[in-house]
Backbone as XML, in Angstrom:
<?xml version="1.0"?>
<chain id="A" units="angstrom">
  <residue number="1" name="UNK">
    <atom name="N" x="-2.311" y="60.049" z="45.993"/>
    <atom name="CA" x="-3.050" y="58.802" z="45.896"/>
    <atom name="C" x="-2.197" y="57.679" z="46.483"/>
  </residue>
  <residue number="2" name="UNK">
    <atom name="N" x="-2.795" y="56.888" z="47.325"/>
    <atom name="CA" x="-2.105" y="55.790" z="47.977"/>
    <atom name="C" x="-2.087" y="54.584" z="47.031"/>
  </residue>
  <residue number="3" name="UNK">
    <atom name="N" x="-1.060" y="53.730" z="47.169"/>
    <atom name="CA" x="-0.947" y="52.551" z="46.307"/>
    <atom name="C" x="-2.189" y="51.671" z="46.430"/>
  </residue>
  <residue number="4" name="UNK">
    <atom name="N" x="-2.712" y="51.564" z="47.625"/>
    <atom name="CA" x="-3.896" y="50.734" z="47.840"/>
    <atom name="C" x="-5.083" y="51.226" z="47.004"/>
  </residue>
  <residue number="5" name="UNK">
    <atom name="N" x="-5.204" y="52.535" z="46.873"/>
    <atom name="CA" x="-6.294" y="53.098" z="46.081"/>
    <atom name="C" x="-6.080" y="52.861" z="44.592"/>
  </residue>
  <residue number="6" name="UNK">
    <atom name="N" x="-4.825" y="52.894" z="44.145"/>
    <atom name="CA" x="-4.543" y="52.666" z="42.728"/>
    <atom name="C" x="-4.775" y="51.220" z="42.323"/>
  </residue>
  <residue number="7" name="UNK">
    <atom name="N" x="-4.573" y="50.285" z="43.230"/>
    <atom name="CA" x="-4.713" y="48.872" z="42.874"/>
    <atom name="C" x="-6.165" y="48.407" z="42.842"/>
  </residue>
  <residue number="8" name="UNK">
    <atom name="N" x="-7.087" y="49.269" z="43.185"/>
    <atom name="CA" x="-8.494" y="48.887" z="43.176"/>
    <atom name="C" x="-8.942" y="48.277" z="44.496"/>
  </residue>
  <residue number="9" name="UNK">
    <atom name="N" x="-8.067" y="48.276" z="45.481"/>
    <atom name="CA" x="-8.404" y="47.691" z="46.768"/>
    <atom name="C" x="-9.091" y="48.687" z="47.688"/>
  </residue>
  <residue number="10" name="UNK">
    <atom name="N" x="-9.382" y="49.875" z="47.199"/>
    <atom name="CA" x="-10.016" y="50.887" z="48.037"/>
    <atom name="C" x="-11.431" y="50.491" z="48.411"/>
  </residue>
  <residue number="11" name="UNK">
    <atom name="N" x="-12.059" y="49.644" z="47.608"/>
    <atom name="CA" x="-13.425" y="49.221" z="47.890"/>
    <atom name="C" x="-13.487" y="48.209" z="49.019"/>
  </residue>
  <residue number="12" name="UNK">
    <atom name="N" x="-12.355" y="47.659" z="49.426"/>
    <atom name="CA" x="-12.322" y="46.669" z="50.499"/>
    <atom name="C" x="-12.470" y="47.387" z="51.827"/>
  </residue>
  <residue number="13" name="UNK">
    <atom name="N" x="-13.477" y="47.004" z="52.573"/>
    <atom name="CA" x="-13.744" y="47.610" z="53.865"/>
    <atom name="C" x="-13.729" y="46.495" z="54.900"/>
  </residue>
  <residue number="14" name="UNK">
    <atom name="N" x="-12.856" y="46.585" z="55.890"/>
    <atom name="CA" x="-12.727" y="45.513" z="56.871"/>
    <atom name="C" x="-13.531" y="45.783" z="58.144"/>
  </residue>
  <residue number="15" name="UNK">
    <atom name="N" x="-14.408" y="46.776" z="58.127"/>
    <atom name="CA" x="-15.228" y="47.034" z="59.303"/>
    <atom name="C" x="-16.260" y="45.926" z="59.463"/>
  </residue>
  <residue number="16" name="UNK">
    <atom name="N" x="-16.681" y="45.639" z="60.693"/>
    <atom name="CA" x="-17.665" y="44.583" z="60.898"/>
    <atom name="C" x="-19.021" y="44.931" z="60.299"/>
  </residue>
  <residue number="17" name="UNK">
    <atom name="N" x="-19.760" y="43.910" z="59.955"/>
    <atom name="CA" x="-21.104" y="44.062" z="59.401"/>
    <atom name="C" x="-22.082" y="43.557" z="60.459"/>
  </residue>
  <residue number="18" name="UNK">
    <atom name="N" x="-22.967" y="44.426" z="60.908"/>
    <atom name="CA" x="-23.940" y="44.065" z="61.942"/>
    <atom name="C" x="-25.266" y="43.706" z="61.284"/>
  </residue>
  <residue number="19" name="UNK">
    <atom name="N" x="-25.875" y="42.629" z="61.758"/>
    <atom name="CA" x="-27.168" y="42.211" z="61.239"/>
    <atom name="C" x="-28.304" y="42.915" z="61.954"/>
  </residue>
  <residue number="20" name="UNK">
    <atom name="N" x="-29.508" y="42.634" z="61.512"/>
    <atom name="CA" x="-30.691" y="43.210" z="62.146"/>
    <atom name="C" x="-30.910" y="42.560" z="63.518"/>
  </residue>
  <residue number="21" name="UNK">
    <atom name="N" x="-31.140" y="43.357" z="64.564"/>
    <atom name="CA" x="-31.397" y="42.760" z="65.876"/>
    <atom name="C" x="-32.767" y="42.080" z="65.894"/>
  </residue>
  <residue number="22" name="UNK">
    <atom name="N" x="-32.820" y="40.938" z="66.584"/>
    <atom name="CA" x="-34.113" y="40.268" z="66.757"/>
    <atom name="C" x="-34.215" y="39.758" z="68.184"/>
  </residue>
  <residue number="23" name="UNK">
    <atom name="N" x="-35.443" y="39.618" z="68.635"/>
    <atom name="CA" x="-35.701" y="39.223" z="70.015"/>
    <atom name="C" x="-36.089" y="37.751" z="70.067"/>
  </residue>
  <residue number="24" name="UNK">
    <atom name="N" x="-35.494" y="37.019" z="71.009"/>
    <atom name="CA" x="-35.786" y="35.594" z="71.169"/>
    <atom name="C" x="-36.999" y="35.418" z="72.080"/>
  </residue>
  <residue number="25" name="UNK">
    <atom name="N" x="-37.427" y="34.173" z="72.258"/>
    <atom name="CA" x="-38.612" y="33.885" z="73.068"/>
    <atom name="C" x="-38.405" y="34.235" z="74.542"/>
  </residue>
  <residue number="26" name="UNK">
    <atom name="N" x="-37.162" y="34.155" z="75.028"/>
    <atom name="CA" x="-36.918" y="34.457" z="76.441"/>
    <atom name="C" x="-36.626" y="35.937" z="76.693"/>
  </residue>
  <residue number="27" name="UNK">
    <atom name="N" x="-36.741" y="36.785" z="75.673"/>
    <atom name="CA" x="-36.597" y="38.229" z="75.845"/>
    <atom name="C" x="-35.213" y="38.774" z="75.554"/>
  </residue>
  <residue number="28" name="UNK">
    <atom name="N" x="-34.277" y="37.940" z="75.146"/>
    <atom name="CA" x="-32.929" y="38.418" z="74.827"/>
    <atom name="C" x="-32.917" y="38.989" z="73.407"/>
  </residue>
  <residue number="29" name="UNK">
    <atom name="N" x="-32.116" y="39.998" z="73.209"/>
    <atom name="CA" x="-31.946" y="40.587" z="71.878"/>
    <atom name="C" x="-30.622" y="40.082" z="71.315"/>
  </residue>
  <residue number="30" name="UNK">
    <atom name="N" x="-30.646" y="39.575" z="70.088"/>
    <atom name="CA" x="-29.469" y="39.004" z="69.451"/>
    <atom name="C" x="-29.117" y="39.832" z="68.223"/>
  </residue>
  <residue number="31" name="UNK">
    <atom name="N" x="-27.827" y="40.219" z="68.120"/>
    <atom name="CA" x="-27.324" y="40.961" z="66.967"/>
    <atom name="C" x="-26.155" y="40.172" z="66.390"/>
  </residue>
  <residue number="32" name="UNK">
    <atom name="N" x="-26.267" y="39.765" z="65.129"/>
    <atom name="CA" x="-25.191" y="39.014" z="64.487"/>
    <atom name="C" x="-24.118" y="39.972" z="63.970"/>
  </residue>
  <residue number="33" name="UNK">
    <atom name="N" x="-22.869" y="39.499" z="63.994"/>
    <atom name="CA" x="-21.739" y="40.297" z="63.523"/>
    <atom name="C" x="-20.930" y="39.446" z="62.555"/>
  </residue>
  <residue number="34" name="UNK">
    <atom name="N" x="-20.601" y="40.022" z="61.396"/>
    <atom name="CA" x="-19.792" y="39.334" z="60.392"/>
    <atom name="C" x="-18.610" y="40.210" z="60.020"/>
  </residue>
  <residue number="35" name="UNK">
    <atom name="N" x="-17.610" y="39.587" z="59.384"/>
    <atom name="CA" x="-16.433" y="40.309" z="58.902"/>
    <atom name="C" x="-16.303" y="40.098" z="57.405"/>
  </residue>
  <residue number="36" name="UNK">
    <atom name="N" x="-15.931" y="41.149" z="56.736"/>
    <atom name="CA" x="-15.619" y="41.018" z="55.314"/>
    <atom name="C" x="-14.207" y="40.486" z="55.181"/>
  </residue>
  <residue number="37" name="UNK">
    <atom name="N" x="-13.942" y="39.798" z="54.085"/>
    <atom name="CA" x="-12.600" y="39.318" z="53.824"/>
    <atom name="C" x="-11.652" y="40.448" z="53.508"/>
  </residue>
  <residue number="38" name="UNK">
    <atom name="N" x="-10.368" y="40.178" z="53.536"/>
    <atom name="CA" x="-9.374" y="41.226" z="53.308"/>
    <atom name="C" x="-9.076" y="41.443" z="51.831"/>
  </residue>
  <residue number="39" name="UNK">
    <atom name="N" x="-9.597" y="40.588" z="50.952"/>
    <atom name="CA" x="-9.362" y="40.734" z="49.520"/>
    <atom name="C" x="-10.668" y="41.060" z="48.824"/>
  </residue>
  <residue number="40" name="UNK">
    <atom name="N" x="-10.609" y="41.782" z="47.723"/>
    <atom name="CA" x="-11.844" y="42.083" z="46.982"/>
    <atom name="C" x="-12.509" y="40.802" z="46.491"/>
  </residue>
  <residue number="41" name="UNK">
    <atom name="N" x="-13.794" y="40.714" z="46.685"/>
    <atom name="CA" x="-14.544" y="39.549" z="46.237"/>
    <atom name="C" x="-14.530" y="38.383" z="47.206"/>
  </residue>
  <residue number="42" name="UNK">
    <atom name="N" x="-13.857" y="38.511" z="48.360"/>
    <atom name="CA" x="-13.837" y="37.405" z="49.310"/>
    <atom name="C" x="-15.142" y="37.371" z="50.103"/>
  </residue>
  <residue number="43" name="UNK">
    <atom name="N" x="-15.425" y="36.235" z="50.667"/>
    <atom name="CA" x="-16.706" y="36.004" z="51.343"/>
    <atom name="C" x="-16.766" y="36.719" z="52.685"/>
  </residue>
  <residue number="44" name="UNK">
    <atom name="N" x="-17.983" y="36.890" z="53.153"/>
    <atom name="CA" x="-18.216" y="37.438" z="54.488"/>
    <atom name="C" x="-18.248" y="36.267" z="55.459"/>
  </residue>
  <residue number="45" name="UNK">
    <atom name="N" x="-17.463" y="36.361" z="56.534"/>
    <atom name="CA" x="-17.368" y="35.279" z="57.520"/>
    <atom name="C" x="-18.023" y="35.712" z="58.827"/>
  </residue>
  <residue number="46" name="UNK">
    <atom name="N" x="-18.719" y="34.802" z="59.499"/>
    <atom name="CA" x="-19.326" y="35.168" z="60.785"/>
    <atom name="C" x="-18.252" y="35.405" z="61.839"/>
  </residue>
  <residue number="47" name="UNK">
    <atom name="N" x="-18.438" y="36.440" z="62.639"/>
    <atom name="CA" x="-17.503" y="36.749" z="63.715"/>
    <atom name="C" x="-18.086" y="36.364" z="65.072"/>
  </residue>
  <residue number="48" name="UNK">
    <atom name="N" x="-19.392" y="36.457" z="65.225"/>
    <atom name="CA" x="-20.031" y="36.109" z="66.492"/>
    <atom name="C" x="-21.363" y="36.820" z="66.637"/>
  </residue>
  <residue number="49" name="UNK">
    <atom name="N" x="-21.869" y="36.840" z="67.859"/>
    <atom name="CA" x="-23.135" y="37.516" z="68.128"/>
    <atom name="C" x="-23.034" y="38.297" z="69.441"/>
  </residue>
  <residue number="50" name="UNK">
    <atom name="N" x="-23.765" y="39.389" z="69.493"/>
    <atom name="CA" x="-23.975" y="40.116" z="70.735"/>
    <atom name="C" x="-25.322" y="39.671" z="71.287"/>
  </residue>
  <residue number="51" name="UNK">
    <atom name="N" x="-25.353" y="39.295" z="72.553"/>
    <atom name="CA" x="-26.594" y="38.920" z="73.218"/>
    <atom name="C" x="-26.842" y="39.951" z="74.307"/>
  </residue>
  <residue number="52" name="UNK">
    <atom name="N" x="-27.982" y="40.627" z="74.214"/>
    <atom name="CA" x="-28.346" y="41.644" z="75.204"/>
    <atom name="C" x="-29.502" y="41.086" z="76.023"/>
  </residue>
  <residue number="53" name="UNK">
    <atom name="N" x="-29.231" y="40.864" z="77.299"/>
    <atom name="CA" x="-30.239" y="40.307" z="78.201"/>
    <atom name="C" x="-30.168" y="41.076" z="79.522"/>
  </residue>
  <residue number="54" name="UNK">
    <atom name="N" x="-31.267" y="41.573" z="79.988"/>
    <atom name="CA" x="-31.364" y="42.331" z="81.243"/>
    <atom name="C" x="-30.399" y="43.523" z="81.260"/>
  </residue>
  <residue number="55" name="UNK">
    <atom name="N" x="-30.342" y="44.275" z="80.182"/>
    <atom name="CA" x="-29.500" y="45.469" z="80.031"/>
    <atom name="C" x="-28.009" y="45.173" z="80.143"/>
  </residue>
  <residue number="56" name="UNK">
    <atom name="N" x="-27.604" y="43.924" z="79.946"/>
    <atom name="CA" x="-26.190" y="43.548" z="79.949"/>
    <atom name="C" x="-25.871" y="42.859" z="78.626"/>
  </residue>
  <residue number="57" name="UNK">
    <atom name="N" x="-24.859" y="43.342" z="77.963"/>
    <atom name="CA" x="-24.463" y="42.767" z="76.674"/>
    <atom name="C" x="-23.327" y="41.784" z="76.880"/>
  </residue>
  <residue number="58" name="UNK">
    <atom name="N" x="-23.376" y="40.692" z="76.138"/>
    <atom name="CA" x="-22.284" y="39.721" z="76.166"/>
    <atom name="C" x="-21.940" y="39.329" z="74.734"/>
  </residue>
  <residue number="59" name="UNK">
    <atom name="N" x="-20.677" y="39.008" z="74.521"/>
    <atom name="CA" x="-20.164" y="38.649" z="73.200"/>
    <atom name="C" x="-19.963" y="37.142" z="73.144"/>
  </residue>
  <residue number="60" name="UNK">
    <atom name="N" x="-20.494" y="36.507" z="72.117"/>
    <atom name="CA" x="-20.306" y="35.072" z="71.904"/>
    <atom name="C" x="-19.611" y="34.917" z="70.552"/>
  </residue>
  <residue number="61" name="UNK">
    <atom name="N" x="-18.310" y="34.551" z="70.563"/>
    <atom name="CA" x="-17.596" y="34.452" z="69.287"/>
    <atom name="C" x="-18.024" y="33.222" z="68.497"/>
  </residue>
  <residue number="62" name="UNK">
    <atom name="N" x="-17.969" y="33.341" z="67.169"/>
    <atom name="CA" x="-18.261" y="32.209" z="66.300"/>
    <atom name="C" x="-16.994" y="31.368" z="66.175"/>
  </residue>
  <residue number="63" name="UNK">
    <atom name="N" x="-17.138" y="30.052" z="66.304"/>
    <atom name="CA" x="-16.005" y="29.146" z="66.225"/>
    <atom name="C" x="-16.128" y="28.337" z="64.946"/>
  </residue>
  <residue number="64" name="UNK">
    <atom name="N" x="-15.098" y="28.385" z="64.121"/>
    <atom name="CA" x="-15.074" y="27.625" z="62.870"/>
    <atom name="C" x="-14.358" y="26.304" z="63.132"/>
  </residue>
  <residue number="65" name="UNK">
    <atom name="N" x="-15.133" y="25.251" z="63.401"/>
    <atom name="CA" x="-14.533" y="23.957" z="63.741"/>
    <atom name="C" x="-13.819" y="23.338" z="62.547"/>
  </residue>
  <residue number="66" name="UNK">
    <atom name="N" x="-14.243" y="23.655" z="61.341"/>
    <atom name="CA" x="-13.552" y="23.123" z="60.163"/>
    <atom name="C" x="-12.142" y="23.699" z="60.057"/>
  </residue>
  <residue number="67" name="UNK">
    <atom name="N" x="-11.980" y="24.963" z="60.366"/>
    <atom name="CA" x="-10.652" y="25.575" z="60.328"/>
    <atom name="C" x="-9.757" y="24.982" z="61.411"/>
  </residue>
  <residue number="68" name="UNK">
    <atom name="N" x="-10.299" y="24.723" z="62.592"/>
    <atom name="CA" x="-9.519" y="24.118" z="63.668"/>
    <atom name="C" x="-9.100" y="22.702" z="63.290"/>
  </residue>
  <residue number="69" name="UNK">
    <atom name="N" x="-10.005" y="21.928" z="62.675"/>
    <atom name="CA" x="-9.668" y="20.570" z="62.248"/>
    <atom name="C" x="-8.611" y="20.580" z="61.157"/>
  </residue>
  <residue number="70" name="UNK">
    <atom name="N" x="-8.709" y="21.501" z="60.218"/>
    <atom name="CA" x="-7.714" y="21.604" z="59.154"/>
    <atom name="C" x="-6.347" y="21.970" z="59.714"/>
  </residue>
  <residue number="71" name="UNK">
    <atom name="N" x="-6.323" y="22.862" z="60.693"/>
    <atom name="CA" x="-5.062" y="23.227" z="61.332"/>
    <atom name="C" x="-4.438" y="22.012" z="62.016"/>
  </residue>
  <residue number="72" name="UNK">
    <atom name="N" x="-5.245" y="21.187" z="62.683"/>
    <atom name="CA" x="-4.735" y="19.968" z="63.315"/>
    <atom name="C" x="-4.165" y="18.986" z="62.300"/>
  </residue>
  <residue number="73" name="UNK">
    <atom name="N" x="-4.823" y="18.862" z="61.160"/>
    <atom name="CA" x="-4.317" y="17.967" z="60.116"/>
    <atom name="C" x="-2.984" y="18.462" z="59.566"/>
  </residue>
  <residue number="74" name="UNK">
    <atom name="N" x="-2.859" y="19.765" z="59.351"/>
    <atom name="CA" x="-1.601" y="20.312" z="58.839"/>
    <atom name="C" x="-0.471" y="20.143" z="59.841"/>
  </residue>
  <residue number="75" name="UNK">
    <atom name="N" x="-0.758" y="20.325" z="61.117"/>
    <atom name="CA" x="0.273" y="20.147" z="62.145"/>
    <atom name="C" x="0.715" y="18.692" z="62.201"/>
  </residue>
  <residue number="76" name="UNK">
    <atom name="N" x="-0.222" y="17.758" z="62.110"/>
    <atom name="CA" x="0.132" y="16.340" z="62.101"/>
    <atom name="C" x="0.961" y="15.968" z="60.881"/>
  </residue>
  <residue number="77" name="UNK">
    <atom name="N" x="0.604" y="16.486" z="59.719"/>
    <atom name="CA" x="1.370" y="16.214" z="58.504"/>
    <atom name="C" x="2.777" y="16.793" z="58.607"/>
  </residue>
  <residue number="78" name="UNK">
    <atom name="N" x="2.890" y="17.993" z="59.124"/>
    <atom name="CA" x="4.203" y="18.611" z="59.291"/>
    <atom name="C" x="5.069" y="17.816" z="60.274"/>
  </residue>
  <residue number="79" name="UNK">
    <atom name="N" x="4.482" y="17.340" z="61.364"/>
    <atom name="CA" x="5.229" y="16.528" z="62.327"/>
    <atom name="C" x="5.699" y="15.219" z="61.699"/>
  </residue>
  <residue number="80" name="UNK">
    <atom name="N" x="4.867" y="14.597" z="60.871"/>
    <atom name="CA" x="5.258" y="13.360" z="60.198"/>
    <atom name="C" x="6.398" y="13.590" z="59.217"/>
  </residue>
  <residue number="81" name="UNK">
    <atom name="N" x="6.348" y="14.682" z="58.483"/>
    <atom name="CA" x="7.421" y="14.995" z="57.530"/>
    <atom name="C" x="8.728" y="15.270" z="58.259"/>
  </residue>
  <residue number="82" name="UNK">
    <atom name="N" x="8.684" y="16.019" z="59.339"/>
    <atom name="CA" x="9.902" y="16.312" z="60.099"/>
    <atom name="C" x="10.480" y="15.035" z="60.694"/>
  </residue>
  <residue number="83" name="UNK">
    <atom name="N" x="9.632" y="14.151" z="61.226"/>
    <atom name="CA" x="10.111" y="12.888" z="61.785"/>
    <atom name="C" x="10.717" y="12.000" z="60.698"/>
  </residue>
  <residue number="84" name="UNK">
    <atom name="N" x="10.090" y="11.952" z="59.521"/>
    <atom name="CA" x="10.626" y="11.146" z="58.424"/>
    <atom name="C" x="11.978" y="11.685" z="57.961"/>
  </residue>
  <residue number="85" name="UNK">
    <atom name="N" x="12.118" y="12.981" z="57.873"/>
    <atom name="CA" x="13.401" y="13.560" z="57.486"/>
    <atom name="C" x="14.480" y="13.292" z="58.528"/>
  </residue>
  <residue number="86" name="UNK">
    <atom name="N" x="14.121" y="13.319" z="59.794"/>
    <atom name="CA" x="15.097" y="13.034" z="60.846"/>
    <atom name="C" x="15.564" y="11.586" z="60.785"/>
  </residue>
  <residue number="87" name="UNK">
    <atom name="N" x="14.650" y="10.659" z="60.511"/>
    <atom name="CA" x="15.013" y="9.242" z="60.425"/>
    <atom name="C" x="15.859" y="8.986" z="59.184"/>
  </residue>
  <residue number="88" name="UNK">
    <atom name="N" x="15.533" y="9.626" z="58.072"/>
    <atom name="CA" x="16.304" y="9.412" z="56.852"/>
    <atom name="C" x="17.699" y="10.027" z="56.945"/>
  </residue>
  <residue number="89" name="UNK">
    <atom name="N" x="17.818" y="11.112" z="57.670"/>
    <atom name="CA" x="19.135" y="11.746" z="57.801"/>
    <atom name="C" x="20.052" y="10.912" z="58.671"/>
  </residue>
  <residue number="90" name="UNK">
    <atom name="N" x="19.582" y="10.422" z="59.769"/>
    <atom name="CA" x="20.369" y="9.571" z="60.660"/>
    <atom name="C" x="19.456" y="8.461" z="61.164"/>
  </residue>
  <residue number="91" name="UNK">
    <atom name="N" x="19.494" y="7.293" z="60.504"/>
    <atom name="CA" x="18.609" y="6.197" z="60.888"/>
    <atom name="C" x="18.856" y="5.735" z="62.320"/>
  </residue>
  <residue number="92" name="UNK">
    <atom name="N" x="17.808" y="5.262" z="63.006"/>
    <atom name="CA" x="17.964" y="4.833" z="64.402"/>
    <atom name="C" x="18.652" y="3.477" z="64.541"/>
  </residue>
  <residue number="93" name="UNK">
    <atom name="N" x="18.790" y="2.710" z="63.467"/>
    <atom name="CA" x="19.453" y="1.415" z="63.569"/>
    <atom name="C" x="20.960" y="1.600" z="63.586"/>
  </residue>
  <residue number="94" name="UNK">
    <atom name="N" x="21.674" y="0.604" z="64.114"/>
    <atom name="CA" x="23.134" y="0.758" z="64.241"/>
    <atom name="C" x="23.838" y="0.756" z="62.882"/>
  </residue>
  <residue number="95" name="UNK">
    <atom name="N" x="24.995" y="1.377" z="62.863"/>
    <atom name="CA" x="25.814" y="1.432" z="61.661"/>
    <atom name="C" x="26.576" y="0.115" z="61.550"/>
  </residue>
  <residue number="96" name="UNK">
    <atom name="N" x="26.283" y="-0.706" z="60.541"/>
    <atom name="CA" x="26.859" y="-2.038" z="60.415"/>
    <atom name="C" x="27.954" y="-2.115" z="59.347"/>
  </residue>
  <residue number="97" name="UNK">
    <atom name="N" x="28.475" y="-0.998" z="58.944"/>
    <atom name="CA" x="29.512" y="-1.031" z="57.932"/>
    <atom name="C" x="30.843" y="-1.483" z="58.567"/>
  </residue>
  <residue number="98" name="UNK">
    <atom name="N" x="31.634" y="-2.175" z="57.748"/>
    <atom name="CA" x="32.921" y="-2.686" z="58.210"/>
    <atom name="C" x="33.994" y="-1.620" z="58.002"/>
  </residue>
  <residue number="99" name="UNK">
    <atom name="N" x="34.723" y="-1.347" z="59.049"/>
    <atom name="CA" x="35.810" y="-0.380" z="58.970"/>
    <atom name="C" x="37.117" y="-1.053" z="59.409"/>
  </residue>
  <residue number="100" name="UNK">
    <atom name="N" x="38.115" y="-0.929" z="58.572"/>
    <atom name="CA" x="39.419" y="-1.522" z="58.886"/>
    <atom name="C" x="40.190" y="-0.558" z="59.777"/>
  </residue>
  <residue number="101" name="UNK">
    <atom name="N" x="40.735" y="-1.083" z="60.846"/>
    <atom name="CA" x="41.552" y="-0.274" z="61.743"/>
    <atom name="C" x="42.999" y="-0.673" z="61.547"/>
  </residue>
  <residue number="102" name="UNK">
    <atom name="N" x="43.905" y="0.238" z="61.611"/>
    <atom name="CA" x="45.341" y="-0.058" z="61.442"/>
    <atom name="C" x="46.036" y="-0.268" z="62.732"/>
  </residue>
</chain>
């Protein structure tokens, strides 16, 4: 028995989930594709769609704009923290302390 099976994670299946194909008004067939999460009980996320038109299939990936925006916010916050730490470690203003020379 594998550790994954003992932990109850055996029910997690990461294979794609295909939706029912349907035909659009212009004659293209659309098949939706989703992914299950990697943890038990996690949500199903859209992966994209297959569009079949004139016997040629094309893949259109789903883009999560909220995830891209969140990533941009985290990168900006990280850059601000690194810049603040750099300024606090060695301030850009001149050192005005008095030093006696012999």
